[in-house]
Amino acid sequence: MHIFEGFLPSPWWQLWFVFSIPIIFFGMYRLNKLVSEKRELLPLLAVAGAFIFVLSSLKMPSVTGSSSHPTGTGMAAILFGPAVTAVLSTIVLLYQAIFIAHGGLTTLGANVASMGIIGPVFAYVIYKAGMKANINFYVVVFLATAFADWATYVVTATQLALAFPAEVGGVAASLKAFLLIFATTQVPLAIMEGALTALIFKYVIQVKSDALVELKVITESALNKIKGAGQ
Amino acid sequence: MKGEIIFGVIAVLFVASFMYGLAANPDSEFGGADGQAGDAIAEINSDYVPWTEDSWINSIKFEPPGGETESLLFGLQAAFGALVIGYFFGYYKGKGQSN
C-alpha cells in the first residue's frame, strides 16, 4: 500500500526524490552493464521483475481487518542487488500510479525509497549475513524476503509520521499510529511472501542454478550442498 | 516435496489467520491499509488537503472509473507477471532437458 498522490507535503516529497533518484540512476547503470555483459541472464531478470509485478498486485486480507499487498522485491534484491531492484520497482510503481491511481507521481520518490530501496537493502544485507553464518539457504531467503516486505511498510509508516507529526506527542505518536496500521497488517503477508520466495528459489535452483553462481548469489560448494540435500 | 509442503502449511496458516481476522472484525470490509492511513492523517491534521487536488499532474494519469476497472488493471498486472515467470521457467526447464 503506497502513499497516495499529494499525501506528502513539501518538503518531504522532494526530499524523497532527492534520496531515490541517484540510486535509480545507479541501478540503471548496473542494469545496463548486466544486460550488455551477461545477456544470458536477461530471462532471470525478467522473472524477478515479473515477480514484483505479480506480488504487488495482490491485495491480501490480513488478520487486522484490513488489506495490503506484498512487494515481491526480495527476490530481485537477492539476485541482482538493491540498485537494480530500485529500477524494477520504479517501473511497477509508475504503472500503478499512472493507470490504477494507486500510489502517486508526486509520492513516487517516497514509494521507491520504501519498496524499491530500503526494503531491498534489508533483503540484501540479511541474505549476505545469513549465508555467511552458514544458515540453511531457504531459511535465509525466507528471512531476507519476509523482512524486506515488512521493512518496506515500516518505512512507509515512518515517512508519513515525519510528514505528519501529531500535535500531541509529535513524530513518535504519529509513528505509533501509522505503524499500527501498516506494520501489523503486513506481518502475515510478509511471512507469506518469504515462504513463496523461498519456494521460487527452489525452482530457480532446479532449472538455472548456474546463474546463481554467476551472479555470486551462492558459491559452487554451497550450491552442491543444497542439491545434495535434495529438497 | 519438502519445500512445497512447508509452503502449503504456511499458506493454510495464513488463511486461518484471515478467518480469525474475519471473526475478530465482523464489520470490517478489509479495506486498504493506505486508506486507513489517509483517515489517520485526517485525524492528525483535519485541515490537510492533498496539494495535488487541482494539479495538472492528475491530467496525465488515468483514473479508473470504479472498482471493476481497477480490479481489471490489477488482474492484468498479475497475469502479465505470471505469464513472464511461467514462460521463462518453462524455457529454462526445456533447455535443461534438451542438453
mmCIF file of C-alpha atoms in Angstrom:
data_model
loop_
_atom_site.group_PDB
_atom_site.id
_atom_site.type_symbol
_atom_site.label_atom_id
_atom_site.label_comp_id
_atom_site.label_asym_id
_atom_site.label_seq_id
_atom_site.Cartn_x
_atom_site.Cartn_y
_atom_site.Cartn_z
ATOM 1 C CA MET A 1 0.000 0.000 0.000
ATOM 2 C CA HIS A 2 1.754 3.086 -1.218
ATOM 3 C CA ILE A 3 1.402 6.703 -0.197
ATOM 4 C CA PHE A 4 -1.422 8.398 -2.136
ATOM 5 C CA GLU A 5 -0.905 11.239 -4.559
ATOM 6 C CA GLY A 6 -0.434 14.549 -2.779
ATOM 7 C CA PHE A 7 -0.275 12.952 0.656
ATOM 8 C CA LEU A 8 3.256 14.110 1.288
ATOM 9 C CA PRO A 9 3.542 17.885 1.690
ATOM 10 C CA SER A 10 6.640 19.932 0.885
ATOM 11 C CA PRO A 11 9.480 19.431 1.556
ATOM 12 C CA TRP A 12 9.010 15.688 2.124
ATOM 13 C CA TRP A 13 8.047 14.589 -1.356
ATOM 14 C CA GLN A 14 11.012 16.457 -2.851
ATOM 15 C CA LEU A 15 13.396 15.071 -0.232
ATOM 16 C CA TRP A 16 12.426 11.501 -1.026
ATOM 17 C CA PHE A 17 13.020 12.161 -4.717
ATOM 18 C CA VAL A 18 16.459 13.502 -3.853
ATOM 19 C CA PHE A 19 17.074 10.284 -1.943
ATOM 20 C CA SER A 20 15.748 7.923 -4.623
ATOM 21 C CA ILE A 21 16.796 9.424 -7.960
ATOM 22 C CA PRO A 22 20.589 8.885 -7.620
ATOM 23 C CA ILE A 23 20.006 5.262 -6.614
ATOM 24 C CA ILE A 24 17.638 4.707 -9.545
ATOM 25 C CA PHE A 25 20.282 6.093 -11.884
ATOM 26 C CA PHE A 26 22.968 3.916 -10.322
ATOM 27 C CA GLY A 27 20.594 0.965 -10.752
ATOM 28 C CA MET A 28 20.127 1.830 -14.434
ATOM 29 C CA TYR A 29 23.897 1.879 -14.854
ATOM 30 C CA ARG A 30 24.178 -1.535 -13.182
ATOM 31 C CA LEU A 31 21.277 -2.834 -15.257
ATOM 32 C CA ASN A 32 22.942 -1.647 -18.467
ATOM 33 C CA LYS A 33 26.127 -3.391 -17.509
ATOM 34 C CA LEU A 34 24.277 -6.582 -16.678
ATOM 35 C CA VAL A 35 22.369 -6.531 -19.959
ATOM 36 C CA SER A 36 25.466 -5.988 -22.069
ATOM 37 C CA GLU A 37 27.799 -8.352 -20.221
ATOM 38 C CA LYS A 38 25.512 -11.177 -19.190
ATOM 39 C CA ARG A 39 22.818 -11.380 -21.842
ATOM 40 C CA GLU A 40 22.008 -14.973 -20.939
ATOM 41 C CA LEU A 41 20.740 -13.765 -17.552
ATOM 42 C CA LEU A 42 18.067 -11.499 -19.072
ATOM 43 C CA PRO A 43 15.289 -14.090 -18.620
ATOM 44 C CA LEU A 44 16.092 -14.301 -14.906
ATOM 45 C CA LEU A 45 15.933 -10.510 -14.692
ATOM 46 C CA ALA A 46 12.543 -10.619 -16.411
ATOM 47 C CA VAL A 47 11.352 -13.232 -13.920
ATOM 48 C CA ALA A 48 12.499 -11.123 -10.946
ATOM 49 C CA GLY A 49 10.717 -8.063 -12.373
ATOM 50 C CA ALA A 50 7.603 -10.080 -13.136
ATOM 51 C CA PHE A 51 7.617 -11.433 -9.581
ATOM 52 C CA ILE A 52 7.355 -7.834 -8.313
ATOM 53 C CA PHE A 53 4.541 -7.237 -10.814
ATOM 54 C CA VAL A 54 2.552 -10.216 -9.559
ATOM 55 C CA LEU A 55 3.078 -9.805 -5.829
ATOM 56 C CA SER A 56 2.478 -6.065 -5.712
ATOM 57 C CA SER A 57 -0.856 -6.532 -7.483
ATOM 58 C CA LEU A 58 -2.207 -8.983 -4.920
ATOM 59 C CA LYS A 59 -4.127 -7.163 -2.230
ATOM 60 C CA MET A 60 -4.399 -9.662 0.556
ATOM 61 C CA PRO A 61 -6.614 -9.520 3.624
ATOM 62 C CA SER A 62 -4.815 -9.561 6.937
ATOM 63 C CA VAL A 63 -5.727 -10.619 10.433
ATOM 64 C CA THR A 64 -6.083 -6.934 11.417
ATOM 65 C CA GLY A 65 -9.231 -6.489 9.338
ATOM 66 C CA SER A 66 -7.555 -4.509 6.583
ATOM 67 C CA SER A 67 -5.733 -5.363 3.403
ATOM 68 C CA SER A 68 -2.320 -4.701 1.972
ATOM 69 C CA HIS A 69 -0.085 -6.207 -0.656
ATOM 70 C CA PRO A 70 3.314 -7.879 -0.584
ATOM 71 C CA THR A 71 6.163 -6.278 -2.507
ATOM 72 C CA GLY A 72 7.978 -9.113 -4.269
ATOM 73 C CA THR A 73 11.208 -7.129 -4.195
ATOM 74 C CA GLY A 74 13.229 -9.518 -2.037
ATOM 75 C CA MET A 75 13.855 -11.949 -4.889
ATOM 76 C CA ALA A 76 15.318 -9.282 -7.194
ATOM 77 C CA ALA A 77 17.364 -7.843 -4.324
ATOM 78 C CA ILE A 78 18.978 -11.213 -3.590
ATOM 79 C CA LEU A 79 19.657 -11.932 -7.268
ATOM 80 C CA PHE A 80 20.662 -8.540 -8.622
ATOM 81 C CA GLY A 81 21.149 -6.250 -5.617
ATOM 82 C CA PRO A 82 19.111 -3.319 -4.283
ATOM 83 C CA ALA A 83 20.003 -0.780 -7.006
ATOM 84 C CA VAL A 84 18.660 -2.902 -9.867
ATOM 85 C CA THR A 85 15.620 -3.680 -7.714
ATOM 86 C CA ALA A 86 15.013 0.068 -7.361
ATOM 87 C CA VAL A 87 14.713 0.344 -11.155
ATOM 88 C CA LEU A 88 12.343 -2.626 -11.384
ATOM 89 C CA SER A 89 10.203 -1.213 -8.561
ATOM 90 C CA THR A 90 10.072 2.192 -10.223
ATOM 91 C CA ILE A 91 8.571 0.587 -13.333
ATOM 92 C CA VAL A 92 5.878 -1.163 -11.284
ATOM 93 C CA LEU A 93 5.135 1.939 -9.201
ATOM 94 C CA LEU A 94 4.879 4.108 -12.339
ATOM 95 C CA TYR A 95 2.393 1.674 -13.875
ATOM 96 C CA GLN A 96 0.286 1.677 -10.722
ATOM 97 C CA ALA A 97 0.445 5.459 -10.310
ATOM 98 C CA ILE A 98 -0.458 6.276 -13.916
ATOM 99 C CA PHE A 99 -3.056 3.610 -14.702
ATOM 100 C CA ILE A 100 -4.594 2.484 -11.424
ATOM 101 C CA ALA A 101 -4.387 5.660 -9.312
ATOM 102 C CA HIS A 102 -2.525 3.555 -6.739
ATOM 103 C CA GLY A 103 0.319 5.437 -5.113
ATOM 104 C CA GLY A 104 1.153 8.654 -6.948
ATOM 105 C CA LEU A 105 3.588 10.527 -9.139
ATOM 106 C CA THR A 106 4.458 13.149 -6.521
ATOM 107 C CA THR A 107 4.896 10.412 -3.912
ATOM 108 C CA LEU A 108 6.858 8.197 -6.320
ATOM 109 C CA GLY A 109 10.178 9.186 -4.756
ATOM 110 C CA ALA A 110 8.986 8.172 -1.302
ATOM 111 C CA ASN A 111 7.384 4.950 -2.533
ATOM 112 C CA VAL A 112 10.510 3.925 -4.467
ATOM 113 C CA ALA A 113 12.549 4.661 -1.329
ATOM 114 C CA SER A 114 10.455 2.282 0.797
ATOM 115 C CA MET A 115 9.614 -0.502 -1.646
ATOM 116 C CA GLY A 116 12.475 -0.236 -4.125
ATOM 117 C CA ILE A 117 15.439 0.720 -1.981
ATOM 118 C CA ILE A 118 15.247 0.363 1.805
ATOM 119 C CA GLY A 119 13.247 -2.883 1.808
ATOM 120 C CA PRO A 120 15.587 -4.484 -0.770
ATOM 121 C CA VAL A 121 18.649 -3.283 1.178
ATOM 122 C CA PHE A 122 17.259 -5.204 4.166
ATOM 123 C CA ALA A 123 16.817 -8.289 1.981
ATOM 124 C CA TYR A 124 20.335 -7.996 0.614
ATOM 125 C CA VAL A 125 22.043 -7.445 3.967
ATOM 126 C CA ILE A 126 20.104 -10.195 5.748
ATOM 127 C CA TYR A 127 20.766 -12.591 2.880
ATOM 128 C CA LYS A 128 24.504 -11.942 2.829
ATOM 129 C CA ALA A 129 24.782 -12.146 6.617
ATOM 130 C CA GLY A 130 22.712 -15.324 6.770
ATOM 131 C CA MET A 131 24.755 -17.066 4.108
ATOM 132 C CA LYS A 132 27.952 -16.048 5.833
ATOM 133 C CA ALA A 133 26.632 -17.520 9.082
ATOM 134 C CA ASN A 134 26.042 -20.791 7.227
ATOM 135 C CA ILE A 135 22.316 -20.918 7.895
ATOM 136 C CA ASN A 136 20.166 -23.077 5.599
ATOM 137 C CA PHE A 137 19.774 -21.343 2.212
ATOM 138 C CA TYR A 138 15.982 -21.478 2.138
ATOM 139 C CA VAL A 139 15.672 -20.199 5.689
ATOM 140 C CA VAL A 140 17.921 -17.274 4.783
ATOM 141 C CA VAL A 141 15.836 -16.490 1.673
ATOM 142 C CA PHE A 142 12.670 -16.669 3.770
ATOM 143 C CA LEU A 143 14.042 -14.319 6.440
ATOM 144 C CA ALA A 144 15.549 -11.859 3.957
ATOM 145 C CA THR A 145 12.446 -11.515 1.803
ATOM 146 C CA ALA A 146 9.948 -11.506 4.678
ATOM 147 C CA PHE A 147 11.867 -8.760 6.462
ATOM 148 C CA ALA A 148 12.251 -6.774 3.228
ATOM 149 C CA ASP A 149 8.489 -6.837 2.804
ATOM 150 C CA TRP A 150 7.887 -5.822 6.404
ATOM 151 C CA ALA A 151 10.612 -3.154 6.420
ATOM 152 C CA THR A 152 9.019 -1.537 3.351
ATOM 153 C CA TYR A 153 5.911 -0.764 5.370
ATOM 154 C CA VAL A 154 7.806 0.323 8.450
ATOM 155 C CA VAL A 155 9.481 2.866 6.172
ATOM 156 C CA THR A 156 6.115 3.943 4.737
ATOM 157 C CA ALA A 157 4.827 4.493 8.277
ATOM 158 C CA THR A 158 7.966 6.476 9.137
ATOM 159 C CA GLN A 159 7.651 8.615 6.018
ATOM 160 C CA LEU A 160 4.083 9.535 6.942
ATOM 161 C CA ALA A 161 4.972 10.132 10.596
ATOM 162 C CA LEU A 162 7.775 12.533 9.632
ATOM 163 C CA ALA A 163 5.431 14.460 7.362
ATOM 164 C CA PHE A 164 2.507 14.435 9.781
ATOM 165 C CA PRO A 165 3.720 14.789 13.379
ATOM 166 C CA ALA A 166 0.868 14.663 15.868
ATOM 167 C CA GLU A 167 0.013 17.837 17.755
ATOM 168 C CA VAL A 168 0.446 15.939 20.985
ATOM 169 C CA GLY A 169 3.428 13.614 21.024
ATOM 170 C CA GLY A 170 4.931 14.716 17.710
ATOM 171 C CA VAL A 171 6.551 12.292 15.289
ATOM 172 C CA ALA A 172 6.704 9.468 17.848
ATOM 173 C CA ALA A 173 2.948 9.500 18.434
ATOM 174 C CA SER A 174 2.259 9.598 14.689
ATOM 175 C CA LEU A 175 4.727 6.816 14.066
ATOM 176 C CA LYS A 176 2.922 4.629 16.562
ATOM 177 C CA ALA A 177 -0.395 5.278 14.818
ATOM 178 C CA PHE A 178 0.970 4.580 11.335
ATOM 179 C CA LEU A 179 2.939 1.526 12.454
ATOM 180 C CA LEU A 180 -0.224 0.130 13.980
ATOM 181 C CA ILE A 181 -1.868 0.402 10.562
ATOM 182 C CA PHE A 182 0.952 -0.723 8.275
ATOM 183 C CA ALA A 183 3.364 -2.863 10.264
ATOM 184 C CA THR A 184 0.818 -5.087 11.994
ATOM 185 C CA THR A 185 -1.256 -5.627 8.847
ATOM 186 C CA GLN A 186 1.874 -6.621 6.991
ATOM 187 C CA VAL A 187 3.126 -9.365 9.326
ATOM 188 C CA PRO A 188 1.137 -12.299 7.876
ATOM 189 C CA LEU A 189 1.708 -11.014 4.335
ATOM 190 C CA ALA A 190 5.444 -10.761 4.900
ATOM 191 C CA ILE A 191 5.583 -14.357 6.165
ATOM 192 C CA MET A 192 3.608 -15.460 3.105
ATOM 193 C CA GLU A 193 5.945 -13.580 0.775
ATOM 194 C CA GLY A 194 9.003 -15.085 2.439
ATOM 195 C CA ALA A 195 7.622 -18.603 2.056
ATOM 196 C CA LEU A 196 6.677 -18.066 -1.590
ATOM 197 C CA THR A 197 10.055 -16.579 -2.479
ATOM 198 C CA ALA A 198 11.876 -19.459 -0.827
ATOM 199 C CA LEU A 199 9.779 -21.870 -2.912
ATOM 200 C CA ILE A 200 10.519 -19.908 -6.114
ATOM 201 C CA PHE A 201 14.236 -20.125 -5.310
ATOM 202 C CA LYS A 202 13.906 -23.880 -5.083
ATOM 203 C CA TYR A 203 12.719 -23.877 -8.710
ATOM 204 C CA VAL A 204 15.438 -21.442 -9.768
ATOM 205 C CA ILE A 205 17.985 -23.861 -8.341
ATOM 206 C CA GLN A 206 16.324 -26.730 -10.189
ATOM 207 C CA VAL A 207 16.314 -25.109 -13.611
ATOM 208 C CA LYS A 208 19.035 -22.447 -13.627
ATOM 209 C CA SER A 209 21.415 -22.939 -10.719
ATOM 210 C CA ASP A 210 24.477 -21.875 -12.761
ATOM 211 C CA ALA A 211 23.023 -18.348 -12.943
ATOM 212 C CA LEU A 212 23.096 -18.112 -9.153
ATOM 213 C CA VAL A 213 26.785 -18.943 -9.128
ATOM 214 C CA GLU A 214 27.458 -16.494 -11.941
ATOM 215 C CA LEU A 215 25.647 -13.718 -10.075
ATOM 216 C CA LYS A 216 27.652 -14.641 -6.971
ATOM 217 C CA VAL A 217 24.409 -15.233 -5.093
ATOM 218 C CA ILE A 218 25.742 -18.546 -3.905
ATOM 219 C CA THR A 219 29.063 -20.363 -4.054
ATOM 220 C CA GLU A 220 29.557 -23.543 -6.026
ATOM 221 C CA SER A 221 30.154 -25.586 -2.880
ATOM 222 C CA ALA A 222 27.091 -24.209 -1.093
ATOM 223 C CA LEU A 223 25.048 -24.987 -4.197
ATOM 224 C CA ASN A 224 26.267 -28.570 -4.294
ATOM 225 C CA LYS A 225 25.348 -28.922 -0.657
ATOM 226 C CA ILE A 226 21.780 -27.763 -1.324
ATOM 227 C CA LYS A 227 21.453 -30.020 -4.362
ATOM 228 C CA GLY A 228 22.914 -32.923 -2.420
ATOM 229 C CA ALA A 229 20.367 -32.426 0.330
ATOM 230 C CA GLY A 230 17.685 -32.934 -2.356
ATOM 231 C CA GLN A 231 14.827 -30.677 -1.335
ATOM 232 C CA MET B 1 8.313 -32.137 -1.996
ATOM 233 C CA LYS B 2 9.503 -30.827 1.346
ATOM 234 C CA GLY B 3 9.539 -27.211 0.158
ATOM 235 C CA GLU B 4 6.018 -27.431 -1.254
ATOM 236 C CA ILE B 5 4.696 -28.963 1.951
ATOM 237 C CA ILE B 6 6.205 -26.230 4.113
ATOM 238 C CA PHE B 7 4.781 -23.592 1.770
ATOM 239 C CA GLY B 8 1.395 -25.297 1.880
ATOM 240 C CA VAL B 9 1.387 -25.337 5.685
ATOM 241 C CA ILE B 10 2.252 -21.620 5.820
ATOM 242 C CA ALA B 11 -0.467 -20.870 3.249
ATOM 243 C CA VAL B 12 -3.034 -22.750 5.339
ATOM 244 C CA LEU B 13 -1.909 -20.845 8.444
ATOM 245 C CA PHE B 14 -2.325 -17.598 6.500
ATOM 246 C CA VAL B 15 -5.895 -18.497 5.553
ATOM 247 C CA ALA B 16 -6.567 -19.499 9.163
ATOM 248 C CA SER B 17 -5.282 -16.131 10.388
ATOM 249 C CA PHE B 18 -7.599 -14.429 7.868
ATOM 250 C CA MET B 19 -10.526 -16.483 9.158
ATOM 251 C CA TYR B 20 -9.640 -15.370 12.648
ATOM 252 C CA GLY B 21 -9.450 -11.779 11.378
ATOM 253 C CA LEU B 22 -12.919 -12.178 9.866
ATOM 254 C CA ALA B 23 -14.326 -13.363 13.184
ATOM 255 C CA ALA B 24 -12.485 -10.701 15.188
ATOM 256 C CA ASN B 25 -13.536 -7.865 12.877
ATOM 257 C CA PRO B 26 -17.087 -8.777 11.854
ATOM 258 C CA ASP B 27 -17.909 -5.306 10.471
ATOM 259 C CA SER B 28 -14.697 -4.824 8.543
ATOM 260 C CA GLU B 29 -14.665 -4.742 4.760
ATOM 261 C CA PHE B 30 -10.914 -5.336 4.798
ATOM 262 C CA GLY B 31 -10.205 -2.059 3.091
ATOM 263 C CA GLY B 32 -6.714 -0.997 2.165
ATOM 264 C CA ALA B 33 -4.183 -0.039 4.811
ATOM 265 C CA ASP B 34 -3.405 3.025 2.688
ATOM 266 C CA GLY B 35 -6.991 4.200 3.090
ATOM 267 C CA GLN B 36 -6.693 3.791 6.840
ATOM 268 C CA ALA B 37 -3.518 5.851 6.745
ATOM 269 C CA GLY B 38 -5.499 8.558 4.946
ATOM 270 C CA ASP B 39 -8.007 8.511 7.802
ATOM 271 C CA ALA B 40 -5.198 8.706 10.339
ATOM 272 C CA ILE B 41 -3.798 11.763 8.558
ATOM 273 C CA ALA B 42 -7.220 13.401 8.676
ATOM 274 C CA GLU B 43 -7.253 12.744 12.419
ATOM 275 C CA ILE B 44 -3.802 14.265 12.958
ATOM 276 C CA ASN B 45 -4.390 17.229 10.708
ATOM 277 C CA SER B 46 -8.050 17.674 9.797
ATOM 278 C CA ASP B 47 -7.250 20.622 7.512
ATOM 279 C CA TYR B 48 -4.897 18.684 5.283
ATOM 280 C CA VAL B 49 -5.937 18.615 1.650
ATOM 281 C CA PRO B 50 -3.683 16.751 -0.809
ATOM 282 C CA TRP B 51 -1.896 19.577 -2.536
ATOM 283 C CA THR B 52 -2.228 17.877 -5.886
ATOM 284 C CA GLU B 53 -6.033 18.128 -5.781
ATOM 285 C CA ASP B 54 -6.254 20.637 -8.671
ATOM 286 C CA SER B 55 -2.867 19.989 -10.155
ATOM 287 C CA TRP B 56 -2.110 19.262 -13.798
ATOM 288 C CA ILE B 57 -0.485 16.062 -12.544
ATOM 289 C CA ASN B 58 -3.893 14.440 -12.447
ATOM 290 C CA SER B 59 -4.406 15.064 -16.157
ATOM 291 C CA ILE B 60 -1.559 12.748 -17.168
ATOM 292 C CA LYS B 61 -2.952 9.880 -15.165
ATOM 293 C CA PHE B 62 -5.802 7.506 -15.856
ATOM 294 C CA GLU B 63 -8.258 7.231 -13.010
ATOM 295 C CA PRO B 64 -10.279 4.008 -13.130
ATOM 296 C CA PRO B 65 -13.975 4.950 -13.048
ATOM 297 C CA GLY B 66 -14.699 2.303 -10.424
ATOM 298 C CA GLY B 67 -13.714 -0.846 -8.633
ATOM 299 C CA GLU B 68 -14.407 -3.082 -11.631
ATOM 300 C CA THR B 69 -11.952 -1.340 -13.951
ATOM 301 C CA GLU B 70 -9.434 -1.115 -11.166
ATOM 302 C CA SER B 71 -9.628 -4.839 -10.483
ATOM 303 C CA LEU B 72 -9.214 -5.450 -14.237
ATOM 304 C CA LEU B 73 -5.966 -3.485 -14.282
ATOM 305 C CA PHE B 74 -4.656 -5.214 -11.174
ATOM 306 C CA GLY B 75 -5.639 -8.537 -12.727
ATOM 307 C CA LEU B 76 -3.802 -7.695 -15.936
ATOM 308 C CA GLN B 77 -0.738 -6.746 -13.938
ATOM 309 C CA ALA B 78 -0.736 -10.104 -12.167
ATOM 310 C CA ALA B 79 -1.493 -12.041 -15.360
ATOM 311 C CA PHE B 80 1.333 -10.371 -17.263
ATOM 312 C CA GLY B 81 3.777 -11.109 -14.471
ATOM 313 C CA ALA B 82 2.670 -14.723 -14.144
ATOM 314 C CA LEU B 83 2.974 -15.176 -17.920
ATOM 315 C CA VAL B 84 6.582 -13.986 -17.918
ATOM 316 C CA ILE B 85 7.506 -16.171 -14.931
ATOM 317 C CA GLY B 86 5.873 -19.275 -16.413
ATOM 318 C CA TYR B 87 7.355 -18.693 -19.854
ATOM 319 C CA PHE B 88 10.943 -18.398 -18.693
ATOM 320 C CA PHE B 89 10.774 -21.202 -16.138
ATOM 321 C CA GLY B 90 9.462 -23.400 -18.935
ATOM 322 C CA TYR B 91 12.197 -22.141 -21.256
ATOM 323 C CA TYR B 92 14.953 -22.927 -18.759
ATOM 324 C CA LYS B 93 13.459 -26.288 -17.907
ATOM 325 C CA GLY B 94 13.114 -27.308 -21.546
ATOM 326 C CA LYS B 95 16.610 -26.119 -22.312
ATOM 327 C CA GLY B 96 17.987 -28.074 -19.383
ATOM 328 C CA GLN B 97 16.270 -31.277 -20.530
ATOM 329 C CA SER B 98 17.455 -30.998 -24.116
ATOM 330 C CA ASN B 99 21.065 -30.694 -23.011
#
